[in-house]
């Protein structure tokens, strides 16, 4: 049926079929990168969540392995949800994950590799002490999920953070543990932000103020900032902030309160959610995985037989120029996919014009583009935001960008573009947008 010749990516990670959502417990172990992912083995829509598992030597080429964890106990029978790996100095891996119980209560469980010397970590054992954590008093049974990688404090105890909410107050709870079996809840939050609602998939990690090396999750002290990220259920975006962590008080404070979690920066302004980082001890870098929750309708997903991707992983470092933002770049291994390259320089793009770039045929393209804007208007414009007008609506300084997947008549195209908007005589706000309305496989997304 020609209507449903859907194109799969050969680029971002995806299982062969069925539904996938966020990434869980990524780690590097004995020469292999491991990714686990929220996976429905039976259907292309969310449900019956298990942990899919794949390994790679280079974060680019993946080998799918059997399911790592399936919902087969009372404490996870409604789904083996997101979790994180902690590599213990004793050589063990502590995999903490959320289980949704028979009555839909969210509890935290512990799993271990059956054989930590197996590079592929094929078999996982659920700890007989499960569940190791129940929702504490005052926390809703459905608001207690996605434990972070643990970090070691100055008192020799591990800390695990878990996102939640108190009404509309988004919060991060912190537990201390010695053995990952018994836990003590701290009497204060690591951090909270009013009005942000449920914090899913909290991530908390150190970044170096100087240099480009990643840091182990337990690193703290001089020359180190901490990033706190929450995936906001309300916005379906991954919000983060750069701040300072006090490992004695177990408090994190944003460096700029105006740029707090949920009201400031986001990892990505497209479809990108439930992300998670891990420390790659082999190459000493911090790597970010994000889930691309695509825009197709459930109806189309079922027809396709699959839904969603994990982005090519990105290396994350603090932006040394300001110390206030992160820089993300696809992992260097991506260069192994670049078989041919074309370079176009000094391309002049006049207002309203389209400049074709001839590259012959290709099935996958990796485009790096740099634009230099010539100011043609110094006037304040009254344009408000944004991407809403699509690529056809002109602003005083744009939009400009790339028309991908375009045919010669430009009736078929997907645009990725910048829209700079002059908000005052000397200030410009730039929106980074995509317009899929002329993409023939586009289906309206009610989100
Ligand atoms: C994020 C999320 C997590 C949860 C998992 C369930 O999208 O909702 O909070 O653990 O997905 O699949």
Short mmCIF file of C-alpha atoms and ligand atoms in Angstrom, two decimals:
data_model
loop_
_atom_site.label_atom_id
_atom_site.label_comp_id
_atom_site.label_asym_id
_atom_site.label_seq_id
_atom_site.Cartn_x
_atom_site.Cartn_y
_atom_site.Cartn_z
CA UNK A 1 0.00 0.00 0.00
CA UNK A 2 1.76 3.09 -1.27
CA UNK A 3 0.17 5.29 1.39
CA UNK A 4 2.08 3.51 4.08
CA UNK A 5 5.58 3.22 2.70
CA UNK A 6 7.01 4.81 5.82
CA UNK A 7 10.62 5.70 5.94
CA UNK A 8 12.68 4.39 8.81
CA UNK A 9 15.83 6.07 9.90
CA UNK A 10 19.15 4.41 9.30
CA UNK A 11 20.66 6.98 11.60
CA UNK A 12 19.06 7.28 15.03
CA UNK A 13 18.56 4.19 17.16
CA UNK A 14 15.30 2.27 16.92
CA UNK A 15 14.20 -1.29 17.52
CA UNK A 16 12.94 -3.31 14.55
CA UNK A 17 9.31 -2.85 15.42
CA UNK A 18 6.82 -1.67 18.03
CA UNK A 19 6.72 1.12 20.57
CA UNK A 20 9.73 2.66 22.31
CA UNK A 21 9.93 5.56 24.75
CA UNK A 22 12.63 6.88 27.05
CA UNK A 23 16.07 5.46 27.50
CA UNK A 24 16.94 3.75 30.79
CA UNK A 25 20.17 2.76 32.54
CA UNK A 26 22.72 3.58 29.81
CA UNK A 27 26.27 2.54 30.66
CA UNK A 28 29.63 1.47 29.32
CA UNK A 29 30.83 -1.98 30.40
CA UNK A 30 33.80 -4.05 29.26
CA UNK A 31 34.09 -2.61 25.77
CA UNK A 32 30.38 -2.22 25.08
CA UNK A 33 27.94 0.65 25.30
CA UNK A 34 24.59 -0.53 26.60
CA UNK A 35 21.25 1.09 26.05
CA UNK A 36 18.05 -0.11 27.65
CA UNK A 37 14.78 1.42 26.54
CA UNK A 38 11.12 1.53 27.43
CA UNK A 39 9.66 -0.96 25.01
CA UNK A 40 6.31 -2.54 24.26
CA UNK A 41 7.19 -5.88 22.62
CA UNK A 42 3.60 -6.41 21.49
CA UNK A 43 2.42 -3.22 19.84
CA UNK A 44 3.36 0.15 18.35
CA UNK A 45 1.58 2.06 21.13
CA UNK A 46 2.62 2.55 24.77
CA UNK A 47 1.81 -0.26 27.21
CA UNK A 48 3.19 -3.50 28.68
CA UNK A 49 6.47 -1.70 29.21
CA UNK A 50 9.62 -3.86 29.33
CA UNK A 51 13.30 -3.02 29.02
CA UNK A 52 14.60 -3.52 25.52
CA UNK A 53 18.38 -3.89 25.37
CA UNK A 54 21.02 -3.20 22.72
CA UNK A 55 24.80 -2.93 22.68
CA UNK A 56 27.31 -1.08 20.57
CA UNK A 57 31.05 -0.64 20.26
CA UNK A 58 30.75 2.90 18.97
CA UNK A 59 27.35 4.33 20.01
CA UNK A 60 26.36 4.29 16.33
CA UNK A 61 26.03 0.66 15.19
CA UNK A 62 23.75 -1.38 17.46
CA UNK A 63 23.11 -5.03 18.08
CA UNK A 64 19.68 -5.81 19.50
CA UNK A 65 19.71 -8.21 22.45
CA UNK A 66 16.89 -10.08 24.24
CA UNK A 67 14.68 -8.10 26.63
CA UNK A 68 16.57 -7.30 29.84
CA UNK A 69 13.64 -6.83 32.26
CA UNK A 70 10.01 -7.80 31.83
CA UNK A 71 6.94 -7.07 34.00
CA UNK A 72 6.65 -10.40 35.81
CA UNK A 73 6.42 -9.49 39.52
CA UNK A 74 3.67 -7.89 41.56
CA UNK A 75 5.86 -4.84 42.04
CA UNK A 76 6.33 -4.20 38.29
CA UNK A 77 3.47 -6.11 36.67
CA UNK A 78 2.08 -2.92 35.12
CA UNK A 79 5.40 -1.98 33.62
CA UNK A 80 9.15 -1.93 34.13
CA UNK A 81 9.61 1.81 33.86
CA UNK A 82 12.57 4.11 33.65
CA UNK A 83 15.64 3.75 35.81
CA UNK A 84 19.37 4.32 35.98
CA UNK A 85 22.56 2.37 36.42
CA UNK A 86 25.16 2.98 39.10
CA UNK A 87 28.57 1.42 38.60
CA UNK A 88 29.84 0.57 42.07
CA UNK A 89 33.59 0.62 42.80
CA UNK A 90 33.12 -3.01 43.95
CA UNK A 91 32.54 -3.97 40.30
CA UNK A 92 28.79 -4.43 40.62
CA UNK A 93 26.13 -2.60 38.69
CA UNK A 94 23.10 -1.44 40.65
CA UNK A 95 20.17 -0.94 38.34
CA UNK A 96 17.37 0.99 40.05
CA UNK A 97 14.10 1.22 38.18
CA UNK A 98 10.48 2.16 38.73
CA UNK A 99 7.90 -0.59 38.80
CA UNK A 100 4.23 0.12 38.31
CA UNK A 101 2.41 -2.32 40.59
CA UNK A 102 -0.87 -4.16 40.16
CA UNK A 103 -2.72 -1.15 41.59
CA UNK A 104 -0.62 1.36 39.60
CA UNK A 105 1.53 2.47 42.54
CA UNK A 106 5.01 3.54 41.55
CA UNK A 107 7.73 1.81 43.55
CA UNK A 108 11.50 1.59 43.12
CA UNK A 109 13.18 -1.75 42.48
CA UNK A 110 16.71 -3.02 42.20
CA UNK A 111 18.18 -5.36 39.58
CA UNK A 112 21.70 -6.70 39.05
CA UNK A 113 23.47 -8.38 36.17
CA UNK A 114 23.42 -12.14 36.79
CA UNK A 115 27.06 -12.16 35.74
CA UNK A 116 28.88 -8.81 36.00
CA UNK A 117 31.82 -10.29 34.06
CA UNK A 118 29.59 -10.78 31.00
CA UNK A 119 30.40 -7.88 28.65
CA UNK A 120 26.92 -8.15 27.12
CA UNK A 121 25.10 -8.19 30.49
CA UNK A 122 22.55 -10.53 28.98
CA UNK A 123 20.80 -11.72 32.13
CA UNK A 124 19.34 -9.59 34.90
CA UNK A 125 18.19 -10.64 38.33
CA UNK A 126 15.60 -8.75 40.35
CA UNK A 127 16.58 -8.35 43.98
CA UNK A 128 14.49 -10.45 46.42
CA UNK A 129 14.15 -7.36 48.64
CA UNK A 130 12.07 -5.54 46.01
CA UNK A 131 10.44 -3.12 46.16
CA UNK A 132 13.20 -1.19 47.89
CA UNK A 133 11.26 2.11 48.02
CA UNK A 134 7.57 2.95 48.34
CA UNK A 135 6.10 6.42 47.81
CA UNK A 136 6.73 8.35 51.05
CA UNK A 137 3.87 9.97 53.01
CA UNK A 138 2.46 12.98 51.21
CA UNK A 139 3.60 11.85 47.76
CA UNK A 140 1.00 10.58 45.31
CA UNK A 141 1.36 6.89 44.41
CA UNK A 142 1.52 7.89 40.73
CA UNK A 143 4.08 10.66 41.27
CA UNK A 144 7.16 8.73 42.28
CA UNK A 145 9.31 7.55 39.44
CA UNK A 146 12.57 7.42 37.50
CA UNK A 147 15.47 7.09 40.00
CA UNK A 148 18.74 8.72 38.95
CA UNK A 149 22.22 7.26 38.85
CA UNK A 150 23.48 7.37 42.45
CA UNK A 151 26.36 9.60 43.51
CA UNK A 152 28.62 9.19 46.50
CA UNK A 153 28.57 11.90 49.20
CA UNK A 154 31.36 13.03 51.53
CA UNK A 155 29.85 10.85 54.32
CA UNK A 156 30.43 7.69 52.25
CA UNK A 157 26.72 7.22 51.54
CA UNK A 158 25.14 7.09 48.11
CA UNK A 159 22.43 9.55 47.06
CA UNK A 160 19.61 8.78 44.66
CA UNK A 161 17.25 11.47 43.37
CA UNK A 162 13.65 10.85 42.35
CA UNK A 163 11.33 13.35 40.69
CA UNK A 164 7.85 14.06 41.97
CA UNK A 165 5.41 16.88 42.70
CA UNK A 166 3.36 18.37 45.51
CA UNK A 167 0.36 19.66 43.58
CA UNK A 168 1.98 22.03 41.04
CA UNK A 169 5.30 22.25 42.88
CA UNK A 170 7.84 20.21 40.88
CA UNK A 171 10.29 18.55 43.28
CA UNK A 172 13.31 16.30 43.49
CA UNK A 173 13.46 13.98 46.50
CA UNK A 174 16.82 12.66 47.68
CA UNK A 175 17.45 9.38 49.44
CA UNK A 176 20.68 8.27 51.12
CA UNK A 177 21.71 4.63 51.05
CA UNK A 178 24.72 2.50 51.85
CA UNK A 179 23.66 -0.73 50.18
CA UNK A 180 20.87 0.23 47.74
CA UNK A 181 18.48 -1.84 49.85
CA UNK A 182 17.59 0.46 52.74
CA UNK A 183 17.16 4.18 52.24
CA UNK A 184 16.72 7.33 54.26
CA UNK A 185 14.64 10.14 52.78
CA UNK A 186 16.13 13.58 53.38
CA UNK A 187 13.85 16.07 55.10
CA UNK A 188 14.26 18.62 52.32
CA UNK A 189 14.21 18.56 48.54
CA UNK A 190 17.32 18.70 46.40
CA UNK A 191 15.37 21.44 44.64
CA UNK A 192 11.80 22.48 43.80
CA UNK A 193 10.19 24.94 41.40
CA UNK A 194 6.61 26.21 41.81
CA UNK A 195 4.21 25.76 38.93
CA UNK A 196 6.24 23.14 37.06
CA UNK A 197 4.18 20.05 37.96
CA UNK A 198 5.46 16.48 37.81
CA UNK A 199 9.18 16.08 37.21
CA UNK A 200 9.85 12.92 35.21
CA UNK A 201 13.24 11.44 34.44
CA UNK A 202 15.25 13.76 36.71
CA UNK A 203 18.93 13.80 35.82
CA UNK A 204 21.63 15.29 38.03
CA UNK A 205 25.26 15.44 37.00
CA UNK A 206 28.49 17.38 37.42
CA UNK A 207 30.17 19.37 34.65
CA UNK A 208 33.69 20.79 34.63
CA UNK A 209 33.97 24.58 34.64
CA UNK A 210 37.17 24.35 32.58
CA UNK A 211 38.00 21.93 29.83
CA UNK A 212 35.91 19.50 27.87
CA UNK A 213 36.22 16.31 29.89
CA UNK A 214 33.12 14.70 31.33
CA UNK A 215 32.95 13.87 35.02
CA UNK A 216 31.93 10.80 36.96
CA UNK A 217 28.53 11.32 38.57
CA UNK A 218 30.04 11.46 42.08
CA UNK A 219 32.48 14.29 41.23
CA UNK A 220 31.93 17.45 43.29
CA UNK A 221 33.89 20.41 44.64
CA UNK A 222 36.13 23.09 43.18
CA UNK A 223 35.76 23.82 39.49
CA UNK A 224 32.57 21.78 39.19
CA UNK A 225 29.01 22.88 38.46
CA UNK A 226 25.95 20.65 38.62
CA UNK A 227 23.19 20.36 36.08
CA UNK A 228 19.67 19.49 37.18
CA UNK A 229 17.30 18.33 34.45
CA UNK A 230 13.62 17.47 34.64
CA UNK A 231 11.32 16.22 31.92
CA UNK A 232 8.14 18.17 32.57
CA UNK A 233 5.02 16.13 32.14
CA UNK A 234 3.16 19.40 31.49
CA UNK A 235 5.34 20.71 28.64
CA UNK A 236 6.77 17.44 27.32
CA UNK A 237 10.14 19.15 27.11
CA UNK A 238 13.45 18.52 28.86
CA UNK A 239 14.29 21.54 31.00
CA UNK A 240 17.61 22.03 32.75
CA UNK A 241 19.55 24.58 34.72
CA UNK A 242 23.18 25.02 35.66
CA UNK A 243 23.77 25.47 39.37
CA UNK A 244 25.80 24.78 42.45
CA UNK A 245 25.50 21.66 44.57
CA UNK A 246 26.32 21.54 48.24
CA UNK A 247 27.15 17.86 48.94
CA UNK A 248 27.01 18.34 52.71
CA UNK A 249 23.57 19.94 52.81
CA UNK A 250 22.39 18.07 49.71
CA UNK A 251 20.97 21.22 48.21
CA UNK A 252 21.25 22.42 44.66
CA UNK A 253 20.77 26.08 43.75
CA UNK A 254 20.46 27.48 40.24
CA UNK A 255 23.19 30.00 39.46
CA UNK A 256 20.59 32.27 37.87
CA UNK A 257 17.14 32.02 39.52
CA UNK A 258 15.59 33.45 36.34
CA UNK A 259 16.92 30.39 34.55
CA UNK A 260 15.68 27.80 36.99
CA UNK A 261 14.56 24.30 35.95
CA UNK A 262 11.36 24.50 33.93
CA UNK A 263 11.45 28.24 33.35
CA UNK A 264 14.77 28.60 31.58
CA UNK A 265 16.79 26.47 29.22
CA UNK A 266 15.79 23.33 27.40
CA UNK A 267 18.02 20.65 25.91
CA UNK A 268 16.22 20.82 22.63
CA UNK A 269 13.32 22.76 21.22
CA UNK A 270 12.04 19.97 18.99
CA UNK A 271 10.55 16.60 19.88
CA UNK A 272 12.97 15.52 22.56
CA UNK A 273 11.98 14.07 25.93
CA UNK A 274 12.80 11.75 28.83
CA UNK A 275 16.52 12.14 28.22
CA UNK A 276 19.26 10.73 30.37
CA UNK A 277 23.02 11.12 30.60
CA UNK A 278 25.72 8.70 31.65
CA UNK A 279 29.45 8.99 32.23
CA UNK A 280 31.52 7.14 29.67
CA UNK A 281 34.58 6.16 31.71
CA UNK A 282 36.34 4.85 28.60
CA UNK A 283 36.46 8.19 26.78
CA UNK A 284 35.89 10.42 29.81
CA UNK A 285 32.86 12.18 28.47
CA UNK A 286 29.26 12.68 29.51
CA UNK A 287 26.80 11.38 27.00
CA UNK A 288 23.20 12.43 26.58
CA UNK A 289 20.47 10.20 25.16
CA UNK A 290 17.10 11.65 24.23
CA UNK A 291 13.88 10.14 23.02
CA UNK A 292 12.31 11.51 19.84
CA UNK A 293 8.60 11.11 20.46
CA UNK A 294 7.44 11.44 16.90
CA UNK A 295 4.37 13.33 15.71
CA UNK A 296 2.55 10.48 13.98
CA UNK A 297 -0.89 9.57 15.25
CA UNK A 298 -1.51 6.28 17.04
CA UNK A 299 -3.47 5.16 14.02
CA UNK A 300 -0.46 5.69 11.78
CA UNK A 301 1.93 4.16 14.30
CA UNK A 302 -0.13 0.97 14.31
CA UNK A 303 -0.10 0.93 10.51
CA UNK A 304 3.66 1.48 10.47
CA UNK A 305 4.24 -1.10 13.16
CA UNK A 306 6.77 1.03 15.02
CA UNK A 307 7.00 4.31 16.87
CA UNK A 308 9.80 6.64 17.87
CA UNK A 309 13.58 6.85 18.04
CA UNK A 310 16.48 7.61 20.35
CA UNK A 311 18.63 10.42 18.98
CA UNK A 312 22.22 9.89 18.08
CA UNK A 313 23.85 10.36 21.48
CA UNK A 314 25.40 13.74 22.21
CA UNK A 315 28.45 14.75 24.20
CA UNK A 316 27.57 17.40 26.80
CA UNK A 317 29.93 19.97 28.28
CA UNK A 318 29.47 23.26 30.10
CA UNK A 319 29.71 26.24 27.77
CA UNK A 320 33.04 27.63 28.95
CA UNK A 321 32.30 31.06 27.46
CA UNK A 322 29.46 31.82 29.87
CA UNK A 323 29.45 28.95 32.37
CA UNK A 324 25.67 29.26 32.20
CA UNK A 325 24.63 26.90 29.43
CA UNK A 326 25.53 23.51 27.99
CA UNK A 327 27.09 22.68 24.64
CA UNK A 328 25.87 19.51 22.97
CA UNK A 329 27.44 17.83 19.98
CA UNK A 330 26.78 14.43 18.38
CA UNK A 331 29.38 11.91 19.61
CA UNK A 332 32.56 11.97 17.53
CA UNK A 333 31.91 8.40 16.34
CA UNK A 334 29.21 9.80 14.08
CA UNK A 335 31.94 10.73 11.64
CA UNK A 336 32.23 7.05 10.71
CA UNK A 337 28.89 7.45 8.92
CA UNK A 338 30.09 10.26 6.71
CA UNK A 339 31.05 8.47 3.53
CA UNK A 340 31.15 11.50 1.26
CA UNK A 341 31.04 15.15 1.99
CA UNK A 342 30.26 18.27 0.06
CA UNK A 343 31.09 21.75 1.09
CA UNK A 344 29.38 24.88 -0.19
CA UNK A 345 30.89 28.18 0.80
CA UNK A 346 29.84 31.79 0.37
CA UNK A 347 26.33 30.91 -0.71
CA UNK A 348 24.33 34.12 -0.98
CA UNK A 349 20.70 33.73 0.01
CA UNK A 350 18.74 36.85 -0.88
CA UNK A 351 15.38 37.66 0.74
CA UNK A 352 12.69 35.26 -0.48
CA UNK A 353 15.07 33.16 -2.56
CA UNK A 354 15.78 29.44 -2.67
CA UNK A 355 19.28 28.26 -3.59
CA UNK A 356 19.53 24.61 -4.68
CA UNK A 357 22.66 22.77 -3.54
CA UNK A 358 23.56 19.89 -5.82
CA UNK A 359 24.82 16.82 -4.02
CA UNK A 360 23.60 14.05 -6.31
CA UNK A 361 21.64 11.28 -4.64
CA UNK A 362 21.91 10.16 -1.05
CA UNK A 363 19.81 8.17 1.36
CA UNK A 364 21.02 9.85 4.54
CA UNK A 365 22.26 13.38 4.94
CA UNK A 366 24.08 14.98 7.81
CA UNK A 367 23.91 18.73 7.30
CA UNK A 368 26.05 21.28 9.08
CA UNK A 369 25.13 24.83 8.24
CA UNK A 370 26.45 28.19 9.34
CA UNK A 371 24.53 31.36 8.50
CA UNK A 372 25.71 34.91 8.62
CA UNK A 373 22.92 37.46 8.81
CA UNK A 374 23.19 40.83 7.22
CA UNK A 375 21.10 43.35 9.11
CA UNK A 376 18.71 44.95 6.73
CA UNK A 377 16.35 46.45 9.25
CA UNK A 378 17.10 48.28 12.44
CA UNK A 379 13.48 48.76 13.29
CA UNK A 380 11.69 47.21 16.18
CA UNK A 381 9.15 44.83 14.75
CA UNK A 382 5.90 43.87 16.34
CA UNK A 383 6.28 40.19 15.60
CA UNK A 384 5.64 38.21 18.73
CA UNK A 385 6.89 34.72 18.73
CA UNK A 386 7.69 32.32 16.83
CA UNK A 387 7.56 29.27 14.72
CA UNK A 388 3.78 29.40 14.44
CA UNK A 389 3.67 31.11 11.07
CA UNK A 390 5.70 28.32 9.49
CA UNK A 391 8.51 28.87 7.03
CA UNK A 392 6.47 31.03 4.67
CA UNK A 393 5.80 33.91 7.05
CA UNK A 394 8.50 36.54 6.73
CA UNK A 395 10.06 38.38 9.62
CA UNK A 396 12.32 41.37 9.22
CA UNK A 397 15.46 39.25 9.46
CA UNK A 398 14.27 35.93 8.12
CA UNK A 399 13.33 33.23 8.23
CA UNK A 400 16.21 31.36 6.62
CA UNK A 401 17.28 27.76 6.74
CA UNK A 402 17.10 24.51 4.88
CA UNK A 403 14.38 22.99 2.76
CA UNK A 404 14.95 19.28 3.21
CA UNK A 405 13.26 16.46 1.31
CA UNK A 406 12.09 18.99 -1.26
CA UNK A 407 10.96 18.31 -4.79
CA UNK A 408 11.70 20.65 -7.68
CA UNK A 409 8.35 22.42 -7.49
CA UNK A 410 8.67 22.88 -3.71
CA UNK A 411 5.23 21.45 -3.15
CA UNK A 412 6.86 18.70 -1.12
CA UNK A 413 9.29 19.90 1.52
CA UNK A 414 10.22 19.92 5.19
CA UNK A 415 11.85 23.12 6.35
CA UNK A 416 14.21 23.58 9.25
CA UNK A 417 14.82 27.26 9.82
CA UNK A 418 15.78 30.16 12.00
CA UNK A 419 13.46 33.08 12.56
CA UNK A 420 15.27 36.03 14.12
CA UNK A 421 12.83 38.58 15.46
CA UNK A 422 13.98 42.07 16.25
CA UNK A 423 12.41 42.73 19.62
CA UNK A 424 13.93 46.18 20.10
CA UNK A 425 16.45 48.36 18.28
CA UNK A 426 19.35 46.37 19.68
CA UNK A 427 17.90 42.98 20.64
CA UNK A 428 17.11 40.00 18.49
CA UNK A 429 15.42 36.78 19.60
CA UNK A 430 16.02 33.83 17.31
CA UNK A 431 13.57 30.98 17.06
CA UNK A 432 14.72 27.61 15.73
CA UNK A 433 11.81 25.97 13.95
CA UNK A 434 10.67 23.22 11.70
CA UNK A 435 7.65 23.35 9.42
CA UNK A 436 6.30 19.99 8.35
CA UNK A 437 3.02 21.11 6.84
CA UNK A 438 4.28 20.52 3.30
CA UNK A 439 5.63 17.11 4.20
CA UNK A 440 3.24 14.68 2.56
CA UNK A 441 3.49 12.19 5.45
CA UNK A 442 2.66 14.87 7.98
CA UNK A 443 -0.30 14.11 10.19
CA UNK A 444 -1.80 16.69 12.49
CA UNK A 445 -0.56 16.25 16.02
CA UNK A 446 -3.13 17.33 18.61
CA UNK A 447 -0.38 17.93 21.25
C1 LIG B 1 8.71 9.29 30.59
C2 LIG B 1 8.01 8.23 31.39
C3 LIG B 1 8.66 7.99 32.72
C4 LIG B 1 8.24 6.59 33.03
C5 LIG B 1 8.20 5.95 31.69
C6 LIG B 1 7.09 4.98 31.50
O1 LIG B 1 8.15 9.47 29.34
O2 LIG B 1 6.66 8.57 31.57
O3 LIG B 1 8.31 8.92 33.70
O4 LIG B 1 9.15 5.96 33.86
O5 LIG B 1 8.08 6.99 30.74
O6 LIG B 1 7.21 4.31 30.27
#
